[in-house]
Coordinates of C-alpha atoms in Angstrom, one line a residue:
Chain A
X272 CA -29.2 50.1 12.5
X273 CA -28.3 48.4 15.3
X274 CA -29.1 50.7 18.4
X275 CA -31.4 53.5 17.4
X276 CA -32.6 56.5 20.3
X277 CA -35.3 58.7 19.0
X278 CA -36.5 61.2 21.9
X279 CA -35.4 58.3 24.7
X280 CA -35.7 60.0 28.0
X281 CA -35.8 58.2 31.7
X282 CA -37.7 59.6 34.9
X283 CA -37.6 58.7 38.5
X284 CA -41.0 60.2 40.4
X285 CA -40.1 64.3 39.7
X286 CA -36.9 63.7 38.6
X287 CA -35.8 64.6 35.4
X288 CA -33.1 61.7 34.7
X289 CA -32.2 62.0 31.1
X290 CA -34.5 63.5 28.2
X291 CA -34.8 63.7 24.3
X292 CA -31.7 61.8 23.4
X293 CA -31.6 61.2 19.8
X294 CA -28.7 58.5 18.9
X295 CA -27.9 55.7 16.6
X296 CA -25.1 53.1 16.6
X297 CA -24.5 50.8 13.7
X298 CA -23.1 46.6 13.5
X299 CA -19.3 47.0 14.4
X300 CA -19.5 50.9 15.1
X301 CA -18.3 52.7 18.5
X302 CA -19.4 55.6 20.4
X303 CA -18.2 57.2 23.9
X304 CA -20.8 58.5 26.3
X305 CA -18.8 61.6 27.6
X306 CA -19.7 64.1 30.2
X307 CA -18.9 64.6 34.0
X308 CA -20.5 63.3 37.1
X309 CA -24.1 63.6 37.3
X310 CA -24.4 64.2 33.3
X311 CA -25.8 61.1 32.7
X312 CA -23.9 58.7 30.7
X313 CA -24.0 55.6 33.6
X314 CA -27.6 56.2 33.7
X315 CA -27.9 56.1 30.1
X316 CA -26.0 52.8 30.3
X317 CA -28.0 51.5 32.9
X318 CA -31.4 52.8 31.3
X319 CA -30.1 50.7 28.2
X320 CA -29.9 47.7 30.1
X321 CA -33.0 48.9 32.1
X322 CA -31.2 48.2 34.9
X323 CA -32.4 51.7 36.5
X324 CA -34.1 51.6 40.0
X325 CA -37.5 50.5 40.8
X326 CA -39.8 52.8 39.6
X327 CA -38.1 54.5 36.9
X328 CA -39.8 55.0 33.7
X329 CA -38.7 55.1 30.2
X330 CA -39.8 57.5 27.3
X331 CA -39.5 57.8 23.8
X332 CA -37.8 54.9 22.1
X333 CA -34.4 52.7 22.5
X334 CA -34.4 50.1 19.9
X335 CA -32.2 47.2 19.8
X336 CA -32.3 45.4 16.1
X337 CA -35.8 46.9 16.0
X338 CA -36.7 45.9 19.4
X339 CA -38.1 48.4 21.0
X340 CA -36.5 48.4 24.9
X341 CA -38.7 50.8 26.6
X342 CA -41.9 48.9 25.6
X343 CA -40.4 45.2 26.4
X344 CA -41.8 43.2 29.2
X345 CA -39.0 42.4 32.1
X346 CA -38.8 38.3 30.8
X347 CA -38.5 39.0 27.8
X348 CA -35.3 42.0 28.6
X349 CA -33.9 39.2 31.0
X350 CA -33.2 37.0 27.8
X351 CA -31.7 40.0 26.0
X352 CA -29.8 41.1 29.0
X353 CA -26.1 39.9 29.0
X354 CA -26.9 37.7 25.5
X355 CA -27.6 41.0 22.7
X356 CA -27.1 43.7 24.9
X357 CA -24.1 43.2 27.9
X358 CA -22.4 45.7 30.8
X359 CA -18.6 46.2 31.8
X360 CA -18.9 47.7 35.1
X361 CA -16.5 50.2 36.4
X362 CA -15.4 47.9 39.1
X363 CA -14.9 44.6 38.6
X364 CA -14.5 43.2 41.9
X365 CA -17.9 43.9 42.7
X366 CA -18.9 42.8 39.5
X367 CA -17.3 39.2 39.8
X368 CA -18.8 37.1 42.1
X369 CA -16.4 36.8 44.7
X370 CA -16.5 32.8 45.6
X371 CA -16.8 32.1 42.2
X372 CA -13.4 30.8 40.0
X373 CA -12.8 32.9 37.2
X374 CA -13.9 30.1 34.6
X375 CA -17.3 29.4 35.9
X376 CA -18.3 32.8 35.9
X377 CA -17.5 32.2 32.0
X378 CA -18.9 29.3 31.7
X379 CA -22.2 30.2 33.5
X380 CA -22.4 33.7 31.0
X381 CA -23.1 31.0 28.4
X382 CA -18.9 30.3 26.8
X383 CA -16.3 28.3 26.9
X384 CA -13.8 29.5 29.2
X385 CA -10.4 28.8 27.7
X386 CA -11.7 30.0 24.0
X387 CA -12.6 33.3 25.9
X388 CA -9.5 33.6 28.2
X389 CA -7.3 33.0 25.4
X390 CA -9.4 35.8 23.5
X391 CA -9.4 38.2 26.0
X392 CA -5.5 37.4 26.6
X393 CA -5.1 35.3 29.7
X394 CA -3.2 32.1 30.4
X395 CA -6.1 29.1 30.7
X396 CA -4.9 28.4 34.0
X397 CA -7.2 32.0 35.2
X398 CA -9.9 29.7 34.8
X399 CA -9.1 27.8 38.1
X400 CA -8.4 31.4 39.5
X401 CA -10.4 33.2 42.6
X402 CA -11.3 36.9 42.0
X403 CA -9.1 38.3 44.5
X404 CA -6.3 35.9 43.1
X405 CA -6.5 38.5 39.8
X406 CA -4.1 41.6 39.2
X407 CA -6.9 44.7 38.6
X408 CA -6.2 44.4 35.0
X409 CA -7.1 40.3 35.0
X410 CA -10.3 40.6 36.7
X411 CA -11.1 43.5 34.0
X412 CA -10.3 41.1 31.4
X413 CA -12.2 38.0 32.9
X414 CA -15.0 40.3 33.1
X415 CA -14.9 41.9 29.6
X416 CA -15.0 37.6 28.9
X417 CA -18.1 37.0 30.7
X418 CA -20.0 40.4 28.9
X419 CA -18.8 38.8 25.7
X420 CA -19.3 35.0 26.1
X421 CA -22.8 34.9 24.7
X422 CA -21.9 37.2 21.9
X423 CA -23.3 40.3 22.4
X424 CA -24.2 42.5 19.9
X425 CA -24.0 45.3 22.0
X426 CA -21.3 45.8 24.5
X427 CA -21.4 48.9 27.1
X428 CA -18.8 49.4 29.1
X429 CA -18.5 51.6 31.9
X430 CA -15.3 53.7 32.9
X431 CA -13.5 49.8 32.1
X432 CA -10.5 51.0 32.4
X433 CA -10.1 54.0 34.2
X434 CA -9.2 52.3 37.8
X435 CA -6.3 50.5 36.1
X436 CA -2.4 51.6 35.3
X437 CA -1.8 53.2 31.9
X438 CA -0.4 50.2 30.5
X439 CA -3.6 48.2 31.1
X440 CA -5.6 50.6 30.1
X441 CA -4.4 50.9 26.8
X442 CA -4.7 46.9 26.4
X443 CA -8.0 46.9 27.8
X444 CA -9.4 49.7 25.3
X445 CA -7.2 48.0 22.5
X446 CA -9.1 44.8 23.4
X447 CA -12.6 46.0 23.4
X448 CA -11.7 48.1 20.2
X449 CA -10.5 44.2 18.9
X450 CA -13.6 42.5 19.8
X451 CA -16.0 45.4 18.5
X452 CA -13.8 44.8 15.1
X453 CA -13.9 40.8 15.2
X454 CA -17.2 40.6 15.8
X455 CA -19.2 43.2 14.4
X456 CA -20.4 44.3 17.7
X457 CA -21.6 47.9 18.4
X458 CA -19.4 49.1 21.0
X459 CA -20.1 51.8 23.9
X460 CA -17.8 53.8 25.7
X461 CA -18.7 55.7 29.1
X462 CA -16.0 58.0 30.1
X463 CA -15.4 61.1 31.8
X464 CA -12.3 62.2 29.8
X465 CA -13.1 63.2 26.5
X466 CA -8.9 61.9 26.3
X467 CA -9.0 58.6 27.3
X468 CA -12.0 57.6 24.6
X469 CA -10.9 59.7 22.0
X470 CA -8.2 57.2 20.4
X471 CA -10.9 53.8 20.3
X472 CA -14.2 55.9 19.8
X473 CA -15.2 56.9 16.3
X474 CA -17.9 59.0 17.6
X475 CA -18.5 60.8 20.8
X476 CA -21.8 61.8 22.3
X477 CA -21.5 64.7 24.9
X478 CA -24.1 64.5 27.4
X479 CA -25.1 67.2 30.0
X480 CA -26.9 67.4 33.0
X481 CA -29.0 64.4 31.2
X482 CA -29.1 66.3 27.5
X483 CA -27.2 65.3 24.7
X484 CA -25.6 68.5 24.1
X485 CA -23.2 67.3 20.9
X486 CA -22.4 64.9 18.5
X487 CA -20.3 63.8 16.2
X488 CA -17.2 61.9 14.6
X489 CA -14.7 62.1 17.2
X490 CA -11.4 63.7 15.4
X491 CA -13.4 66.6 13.6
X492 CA -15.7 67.2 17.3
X493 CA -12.4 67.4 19.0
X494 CA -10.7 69.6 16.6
X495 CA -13.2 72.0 16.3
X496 CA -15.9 71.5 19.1
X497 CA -18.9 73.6 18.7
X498 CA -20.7 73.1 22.5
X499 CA -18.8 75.5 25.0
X500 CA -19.3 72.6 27.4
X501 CA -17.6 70.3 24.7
X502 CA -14.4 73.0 24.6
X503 CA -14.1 73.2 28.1
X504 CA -14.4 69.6 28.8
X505 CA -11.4 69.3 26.2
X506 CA -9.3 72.4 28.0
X507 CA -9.5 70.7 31.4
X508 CA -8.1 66.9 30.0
X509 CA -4.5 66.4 30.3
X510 CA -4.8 64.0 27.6
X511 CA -5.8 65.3 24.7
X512 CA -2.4 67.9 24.8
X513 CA 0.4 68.7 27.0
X514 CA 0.6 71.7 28.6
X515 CA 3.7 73.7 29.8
X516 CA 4.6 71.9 32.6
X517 CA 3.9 73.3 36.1
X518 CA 1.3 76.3 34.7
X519 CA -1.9 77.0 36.0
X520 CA -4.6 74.6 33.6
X521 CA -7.8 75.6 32.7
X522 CA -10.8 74.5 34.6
X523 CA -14.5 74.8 34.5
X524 CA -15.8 76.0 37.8
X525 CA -19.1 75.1 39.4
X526 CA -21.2 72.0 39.0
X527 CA -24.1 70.6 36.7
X528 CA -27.7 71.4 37.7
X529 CA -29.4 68.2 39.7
X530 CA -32.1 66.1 38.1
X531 CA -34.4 68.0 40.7
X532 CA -33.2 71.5 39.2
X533 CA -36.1 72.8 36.7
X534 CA -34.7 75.3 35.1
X535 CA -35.9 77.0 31.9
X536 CA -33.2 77.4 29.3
X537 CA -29.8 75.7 28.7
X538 CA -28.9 73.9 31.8
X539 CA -25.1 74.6 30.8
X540 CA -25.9 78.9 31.2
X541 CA -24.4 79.5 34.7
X542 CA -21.4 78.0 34.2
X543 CA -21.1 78.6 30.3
X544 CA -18.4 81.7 29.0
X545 CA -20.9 82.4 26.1
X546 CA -23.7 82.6 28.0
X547 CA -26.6 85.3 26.4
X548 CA -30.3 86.5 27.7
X549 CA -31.6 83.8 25.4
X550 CA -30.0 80.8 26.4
X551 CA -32.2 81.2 29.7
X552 CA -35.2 81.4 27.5
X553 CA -36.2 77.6 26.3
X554 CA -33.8 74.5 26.0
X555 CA -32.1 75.0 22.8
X556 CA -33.3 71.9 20.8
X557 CA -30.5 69.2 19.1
X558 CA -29.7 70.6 15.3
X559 CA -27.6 69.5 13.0
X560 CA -24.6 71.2 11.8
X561 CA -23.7 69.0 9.0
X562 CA -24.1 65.3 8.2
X563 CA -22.7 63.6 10.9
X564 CA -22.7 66.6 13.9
X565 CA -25.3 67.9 15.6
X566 CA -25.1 70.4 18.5
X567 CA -27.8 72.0 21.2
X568 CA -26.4 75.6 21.4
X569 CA -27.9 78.6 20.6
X570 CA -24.7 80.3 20.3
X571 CA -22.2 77.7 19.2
X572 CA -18.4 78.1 18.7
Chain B
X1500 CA 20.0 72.0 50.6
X1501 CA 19.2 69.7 53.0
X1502 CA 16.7 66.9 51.8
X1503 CA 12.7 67.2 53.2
X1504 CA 12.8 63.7 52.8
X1505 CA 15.4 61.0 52.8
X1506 CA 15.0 57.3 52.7
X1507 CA 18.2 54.8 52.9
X1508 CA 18.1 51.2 51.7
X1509 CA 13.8 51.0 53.1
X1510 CA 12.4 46.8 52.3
X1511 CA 9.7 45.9 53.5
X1512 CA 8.1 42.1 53.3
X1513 CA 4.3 41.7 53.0
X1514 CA 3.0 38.0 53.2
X1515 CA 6.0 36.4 52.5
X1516 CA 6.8 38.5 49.8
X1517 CA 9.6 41.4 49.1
X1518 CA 7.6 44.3 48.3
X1519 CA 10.6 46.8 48.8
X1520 CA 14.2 45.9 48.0
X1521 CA 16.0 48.7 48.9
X1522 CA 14.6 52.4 48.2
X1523 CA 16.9 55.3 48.4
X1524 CA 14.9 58.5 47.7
X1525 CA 15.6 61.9 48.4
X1526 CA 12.8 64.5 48.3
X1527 CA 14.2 68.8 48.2
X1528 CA 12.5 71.5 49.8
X1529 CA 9.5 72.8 47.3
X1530 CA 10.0 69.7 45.2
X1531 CA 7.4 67.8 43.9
X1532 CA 8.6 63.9 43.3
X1533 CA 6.6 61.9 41.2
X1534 CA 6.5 58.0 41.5
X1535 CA 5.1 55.7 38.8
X1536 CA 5.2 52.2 38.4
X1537 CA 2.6 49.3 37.3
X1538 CA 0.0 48.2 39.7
X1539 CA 1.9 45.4 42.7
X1540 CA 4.9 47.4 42.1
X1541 CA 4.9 48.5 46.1
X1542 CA 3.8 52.2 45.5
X1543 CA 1.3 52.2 48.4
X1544 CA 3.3 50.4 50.6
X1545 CA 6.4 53.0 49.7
X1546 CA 3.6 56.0 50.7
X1547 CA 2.2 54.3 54.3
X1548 CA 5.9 53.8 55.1
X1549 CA 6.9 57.8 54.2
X1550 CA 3.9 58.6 56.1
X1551 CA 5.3 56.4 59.1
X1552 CA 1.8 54.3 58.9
X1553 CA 4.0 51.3 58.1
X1554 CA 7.4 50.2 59.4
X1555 CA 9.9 49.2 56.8
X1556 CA 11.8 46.1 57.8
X1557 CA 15.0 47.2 57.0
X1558 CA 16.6 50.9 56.3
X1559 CA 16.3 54.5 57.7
X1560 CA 13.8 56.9 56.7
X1561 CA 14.3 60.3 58.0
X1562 CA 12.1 63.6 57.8
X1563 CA 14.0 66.7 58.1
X1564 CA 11.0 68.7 59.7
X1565 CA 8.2 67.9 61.3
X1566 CA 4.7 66.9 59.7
X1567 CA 3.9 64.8 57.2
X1568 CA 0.5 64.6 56.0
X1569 CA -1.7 62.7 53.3
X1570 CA -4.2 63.0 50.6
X1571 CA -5.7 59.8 49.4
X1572 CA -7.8 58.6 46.3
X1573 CA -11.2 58.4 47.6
X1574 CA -11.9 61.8 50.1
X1575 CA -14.9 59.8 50.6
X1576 CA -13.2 57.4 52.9
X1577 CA -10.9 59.6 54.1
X1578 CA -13.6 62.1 56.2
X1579 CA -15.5 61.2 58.8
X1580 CA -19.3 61.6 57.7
X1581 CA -19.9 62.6 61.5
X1582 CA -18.4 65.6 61.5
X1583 CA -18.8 69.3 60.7
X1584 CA -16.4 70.3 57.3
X1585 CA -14.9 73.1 59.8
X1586 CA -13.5 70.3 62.5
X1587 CA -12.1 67.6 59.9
X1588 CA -10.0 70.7 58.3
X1589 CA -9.1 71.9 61.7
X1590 CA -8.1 68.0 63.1
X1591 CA -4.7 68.5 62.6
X1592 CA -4.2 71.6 65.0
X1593 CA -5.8 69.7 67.7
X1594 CA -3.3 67.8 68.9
X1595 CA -0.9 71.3 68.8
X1596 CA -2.8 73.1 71.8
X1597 CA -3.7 75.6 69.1
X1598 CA -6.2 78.5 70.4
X1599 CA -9.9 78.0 70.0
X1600 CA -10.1 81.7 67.9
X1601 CA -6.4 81.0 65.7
X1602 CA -7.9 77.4 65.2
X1603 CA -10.8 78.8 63.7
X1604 CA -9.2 81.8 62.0
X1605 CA -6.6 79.3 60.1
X1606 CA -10.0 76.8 59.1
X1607 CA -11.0 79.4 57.8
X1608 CA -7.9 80.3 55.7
X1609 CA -7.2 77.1 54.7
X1610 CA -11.2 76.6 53.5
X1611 CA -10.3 80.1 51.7
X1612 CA -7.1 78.8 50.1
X1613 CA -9.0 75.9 48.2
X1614 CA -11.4 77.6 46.7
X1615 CA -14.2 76.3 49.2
X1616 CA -16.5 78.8 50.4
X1617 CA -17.1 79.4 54.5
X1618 CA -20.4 78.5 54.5
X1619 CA -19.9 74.6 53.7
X1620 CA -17.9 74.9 57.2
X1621 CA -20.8 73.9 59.2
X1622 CA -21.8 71.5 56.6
X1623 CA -21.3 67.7 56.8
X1624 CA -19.1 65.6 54.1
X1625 CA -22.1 63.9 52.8
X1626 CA -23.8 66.9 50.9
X1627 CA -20.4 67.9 49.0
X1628 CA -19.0 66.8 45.4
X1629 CA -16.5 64.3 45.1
X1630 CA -14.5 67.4 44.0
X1631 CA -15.2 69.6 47.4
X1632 CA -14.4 66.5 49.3
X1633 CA -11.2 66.6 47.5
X1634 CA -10.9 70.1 48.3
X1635 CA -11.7 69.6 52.1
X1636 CA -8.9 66.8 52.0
X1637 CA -6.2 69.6 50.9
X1638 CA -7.4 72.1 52.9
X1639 CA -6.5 69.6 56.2
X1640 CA -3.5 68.4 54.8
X1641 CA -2.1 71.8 54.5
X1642 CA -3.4 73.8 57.8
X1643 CA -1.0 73.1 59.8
X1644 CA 1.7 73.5 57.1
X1645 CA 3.5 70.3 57.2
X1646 CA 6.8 69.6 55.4
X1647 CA 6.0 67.1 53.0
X1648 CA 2.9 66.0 51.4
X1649 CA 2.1 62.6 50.2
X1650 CA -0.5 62.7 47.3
X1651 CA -1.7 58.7 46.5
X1652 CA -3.8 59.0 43.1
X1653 CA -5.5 62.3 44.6
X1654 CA -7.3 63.2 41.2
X1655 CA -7.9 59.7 39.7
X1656 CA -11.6 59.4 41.1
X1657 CA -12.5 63.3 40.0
X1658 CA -14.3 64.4 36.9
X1659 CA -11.4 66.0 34.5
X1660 CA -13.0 69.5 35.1
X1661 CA -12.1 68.9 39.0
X1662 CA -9.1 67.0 37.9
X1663 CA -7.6 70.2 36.8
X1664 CA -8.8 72.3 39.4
X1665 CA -7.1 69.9 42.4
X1666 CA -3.7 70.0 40.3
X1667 CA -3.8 74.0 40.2
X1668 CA -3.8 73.5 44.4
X1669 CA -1.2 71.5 44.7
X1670 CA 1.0 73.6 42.2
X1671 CA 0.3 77.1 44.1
X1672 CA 1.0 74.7 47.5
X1673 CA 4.4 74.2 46.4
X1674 CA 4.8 77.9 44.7
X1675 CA 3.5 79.6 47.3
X1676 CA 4.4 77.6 50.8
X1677 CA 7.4 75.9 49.3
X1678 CA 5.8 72.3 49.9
X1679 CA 7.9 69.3 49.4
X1680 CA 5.3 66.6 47.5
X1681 CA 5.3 62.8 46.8
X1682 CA 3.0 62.5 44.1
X1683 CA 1.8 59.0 43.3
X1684 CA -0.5 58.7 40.1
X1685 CA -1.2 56.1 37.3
X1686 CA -1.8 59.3 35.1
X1687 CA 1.4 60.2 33.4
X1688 CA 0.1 63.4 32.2
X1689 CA -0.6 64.5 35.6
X1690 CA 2.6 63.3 36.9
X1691 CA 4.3 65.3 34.0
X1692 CA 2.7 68.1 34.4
X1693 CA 3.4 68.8 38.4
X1694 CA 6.2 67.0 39.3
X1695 CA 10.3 68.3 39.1
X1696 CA 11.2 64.7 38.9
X1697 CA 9.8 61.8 38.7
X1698 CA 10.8 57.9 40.4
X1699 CA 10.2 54.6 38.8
X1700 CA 9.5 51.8 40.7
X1701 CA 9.5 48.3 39.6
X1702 CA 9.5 45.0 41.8
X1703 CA 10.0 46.7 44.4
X1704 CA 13.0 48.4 43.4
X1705 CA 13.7 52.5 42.0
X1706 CA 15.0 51.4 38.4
X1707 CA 14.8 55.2 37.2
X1708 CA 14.5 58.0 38.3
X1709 CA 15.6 61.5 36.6
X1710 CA 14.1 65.0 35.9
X1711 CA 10.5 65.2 34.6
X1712 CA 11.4 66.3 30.9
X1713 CA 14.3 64.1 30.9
X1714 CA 11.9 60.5 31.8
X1715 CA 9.6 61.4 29.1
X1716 CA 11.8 62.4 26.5
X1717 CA 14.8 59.6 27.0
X1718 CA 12.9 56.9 29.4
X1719 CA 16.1 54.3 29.4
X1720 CA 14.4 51.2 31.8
X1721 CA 12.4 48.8 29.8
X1722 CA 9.7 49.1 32.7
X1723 CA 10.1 53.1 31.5
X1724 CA 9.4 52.2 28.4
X1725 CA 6.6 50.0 29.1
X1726 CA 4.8 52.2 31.3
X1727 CA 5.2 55.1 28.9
X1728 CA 4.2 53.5 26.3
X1729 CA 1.5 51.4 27.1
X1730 CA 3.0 48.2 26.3
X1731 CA 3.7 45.4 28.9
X1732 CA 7.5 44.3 29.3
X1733 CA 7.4 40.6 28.0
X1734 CA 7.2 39.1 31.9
X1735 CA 4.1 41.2 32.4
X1736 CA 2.7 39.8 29.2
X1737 CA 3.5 35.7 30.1
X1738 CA 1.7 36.5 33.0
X1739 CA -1.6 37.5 31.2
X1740 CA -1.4 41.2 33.1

């Protein structure tokens, strides 16, 4: 196993961040982090990376190749950070250095910038190109070529194509979906659409107001989800089916409890359609439906 | 009926370069006009110049009534964190000597109208969701009930459950008050689902532009094609986009 989460959980001071998320990801395998803002999937990514604020503390276990993140001192993460275990951010223009040419960032991740320019699909003449010389799409691509120069084995990335027009978005999913395939490397998806992942995911990982609410392969969880949050994520994207034109879509009103919120029971109750007496009773606990899915719902669809 | 919106022959030249080369659009009454095109194709500098923010350097642009107004991509930058919910939404009737009590009756209304309760009136930007910012943004764009609404990528920052909620607005705004709309989005699937027609805009020039059903079903421009399908016309491709 390549990325294995057994009851991984992060805290800032009183603040519940993310709790008992149970996960694995295997050599060459991809997962999307769904959920909306505040759910936790960035600070998921980031806790992987442990690139959460000062004073943030890890629980349970995150292991890397056996490696055990949450316990690792910060020298010895440094030398895993951006070599096993690298970051697409959601916006690459902060995440270039801006008086830096395109090939030295490259070169100083640890590659060879024209074997990684040509891989990621750009001319070798980006190499001698400034960041704000770059189309959105480019600067995506010459950072997807830093986060892969040292050969991850565990890529993240972070909304890495949301910002961008269809067109590159479909290239820059197809390319990330290449790489994972090429070289073995465990790939993972952050996204708020449920539609945009669901084509280069193989399995998708619902998260909630920091719980991991469902799992599962990605066609099957679509077609029948079993987490009302899950549904009505699906309902609201235009992407995963077209509906009559110009008629009233479905939405889900209200917004996720804060990581400040203590609340007994399901954190998805007030706004969930399916909502009994019970669910307000304890946190329904992560069981398995079959062999691959698992869902944290007392009453599931 | 006479066009909302007309623009004859509009270019426009940005650093030396030809952004617009001649853009002859025509929005209806209670039409909503999509426009796609790849990113550099001269969408935003199409919207600053409907929303007379920008001067073309050629062409006429005329508005058949008065009041344009805008909703941008990031609501965030759009309010100003100094003031009260209650007086951003109302900004638009102050330059119209509106009454103190109809100015606060219609912020009100138009608070009302997006779904956004009268308490968060008092309230500050700062301490609402990206989606009630959103909300906040409508809610002054339509108060004083302008014309012709120019939407620039107004959903592509929100969560999809927002997503859908903001789109619902901007339908009943057309259903219900007959608003014209200029809807700019990378997201075809919004584009499809709101807009009558939609415009396709490609080095600076409108290369397509037909009913909604009719683009989706039968796109005939290769940059159509591309952008439909995801694939990058063979220029876009040489040049490592």
């Amino acid at each position: 196993m390549l990325l294995e989460l057994d009851g991984f959980g992060a805290t800032l001071g009183s603040l519940t961040l993310l709790r008992g998320i149970d996960l694995s990801l295997s050599p060459g395998d991809s997962l999307a982090l769904v959920g909306e803002s505040g759910s936790g999937k960035t600070t998921l990514a980031l806790a992987l990376m442990r690139l959460l604020p000062e004073g943030a503390q890890l629980h349970g276990h995150a292991r890397l190749d056996g490696t055990d993140l949450t316990r690792l001192h910060e020298a010895d993460m440094r030398r895993l950070r951006g070599r096993r275990i690298s970051m697409v951010f959601q916006e690459p223009l902060r995440a270039l250095d801006p008086l830096m040419r395109a090939g030295r960032q490259i070169a100083e991740a640890g590659g060879d910038p024209a074997a990684l320019l040509a891989h990621v699909g750009l001319s070798p003449q980006t190499a001698r190109a400034w960041p704000h010389q770059l189309s959105g799409g480019q600067r995506q691509r010459v950072l997807i070529a830093t986060a892969i120069a040292a050969r991850p084995a565990l890529l993240i990335a972070d909304e890495a194509s949301t910002a961008l027009d269809p067109a590159t978005q479909a290239q820059v999913l197809a390319l990330l979906d290449r790489l994972r395939a090429e070289h073995a490397m465990g790939l993972l998806l952050v996204s708020h659409d449920l539609g945009l992942v669901a084509a280069t995911a193989a399995r998708l990982a619902v998260l909630y107001a920091g719980r991991l609410v469902e799992t599962g392969p990605t066609a099957e969880l679509l077609a029948r989800p079993a987490h009302p949050y899950t549904a009505s994520l699906a309902a609201c994207s235009l992407h995963l089916r077209t509906p009559p034109p110009d008629t009233i879509l479905p939405t889900l009103p209200g917004l996720p409890p804060g990581p400040a919120d203590t609340l007994p029971g399901c954190r998805f109750a007030s706004r969930c359609p399916r909502a009994e007496p019970d669910c307000l009773e304890a946190e329904p606990p992560l069981a398995t439906l079959d062999a691959t899915r698992a869902v944290a719902c007392l009453h599931p669809l | 009926m006479n066009a909302v919106l007309t623009l004859r022959g509009i270019t426009a030249r940005r650093g030396g370069h030809d952004i617009l080369r001649g853009i002859d659009l025509d929005i209806a009454p209670a039409e909503t006009l999509g426009l796609i095109g790849a990113s550099g194709a001269g969408k935003s500098t199409l919207a600053r110049i409907v929303l007379g923010l920008d001067r073309p350097d050629g062409g006429q642009r005329h508005l058949a009534a008065a009041g344009v107004q805008a909703v941008f991509q990031d609501p965030q930058g759009s309010l100003d964190p100094t003031h009260s919910i209650a007086r951003i939404v109302a900004e638009p009737l102050a330059t119209r000597r509106v009454r103190r009590p109809e100015r606060a009756r219609r912020t009100l209304a138009a608070l009302e109208a997006v779904g956004l309760p009268a308490t968060l009136a008092t309230q500050r930007p700062g301490s609402l969701s990206g989606g009630q910012r959103q909300r906040v943004a409508i809610a002054r764009a339509l108060i004083a009930d302008p014309a012709l609404l120019v939407a620039d990528e107004p959903v592509s920052a929100l969560d999809v459950s927002v997503q859908a909620q903001v789109l619902n607005l901007l339908r009943d705004a057309r259903r219900e008050r007959g608003l014209s709309m200029l809807f700019i989005s990378h997201d075809l699937a919004a584009i499809r689902h709101l807009c009558q027609r939609v415009a396709v805009l490609h080095d600076g020039r409108i290369v397509e532009c037909a009913p909604a059903e009719t683009l989706f079903a039968t796109p005939r421009h290769d940059a159509t094609k591309a952008l439909l399908t995801g694939r990058p016309l063979p220029a876009d491709a040489a040049l490592g986009r």
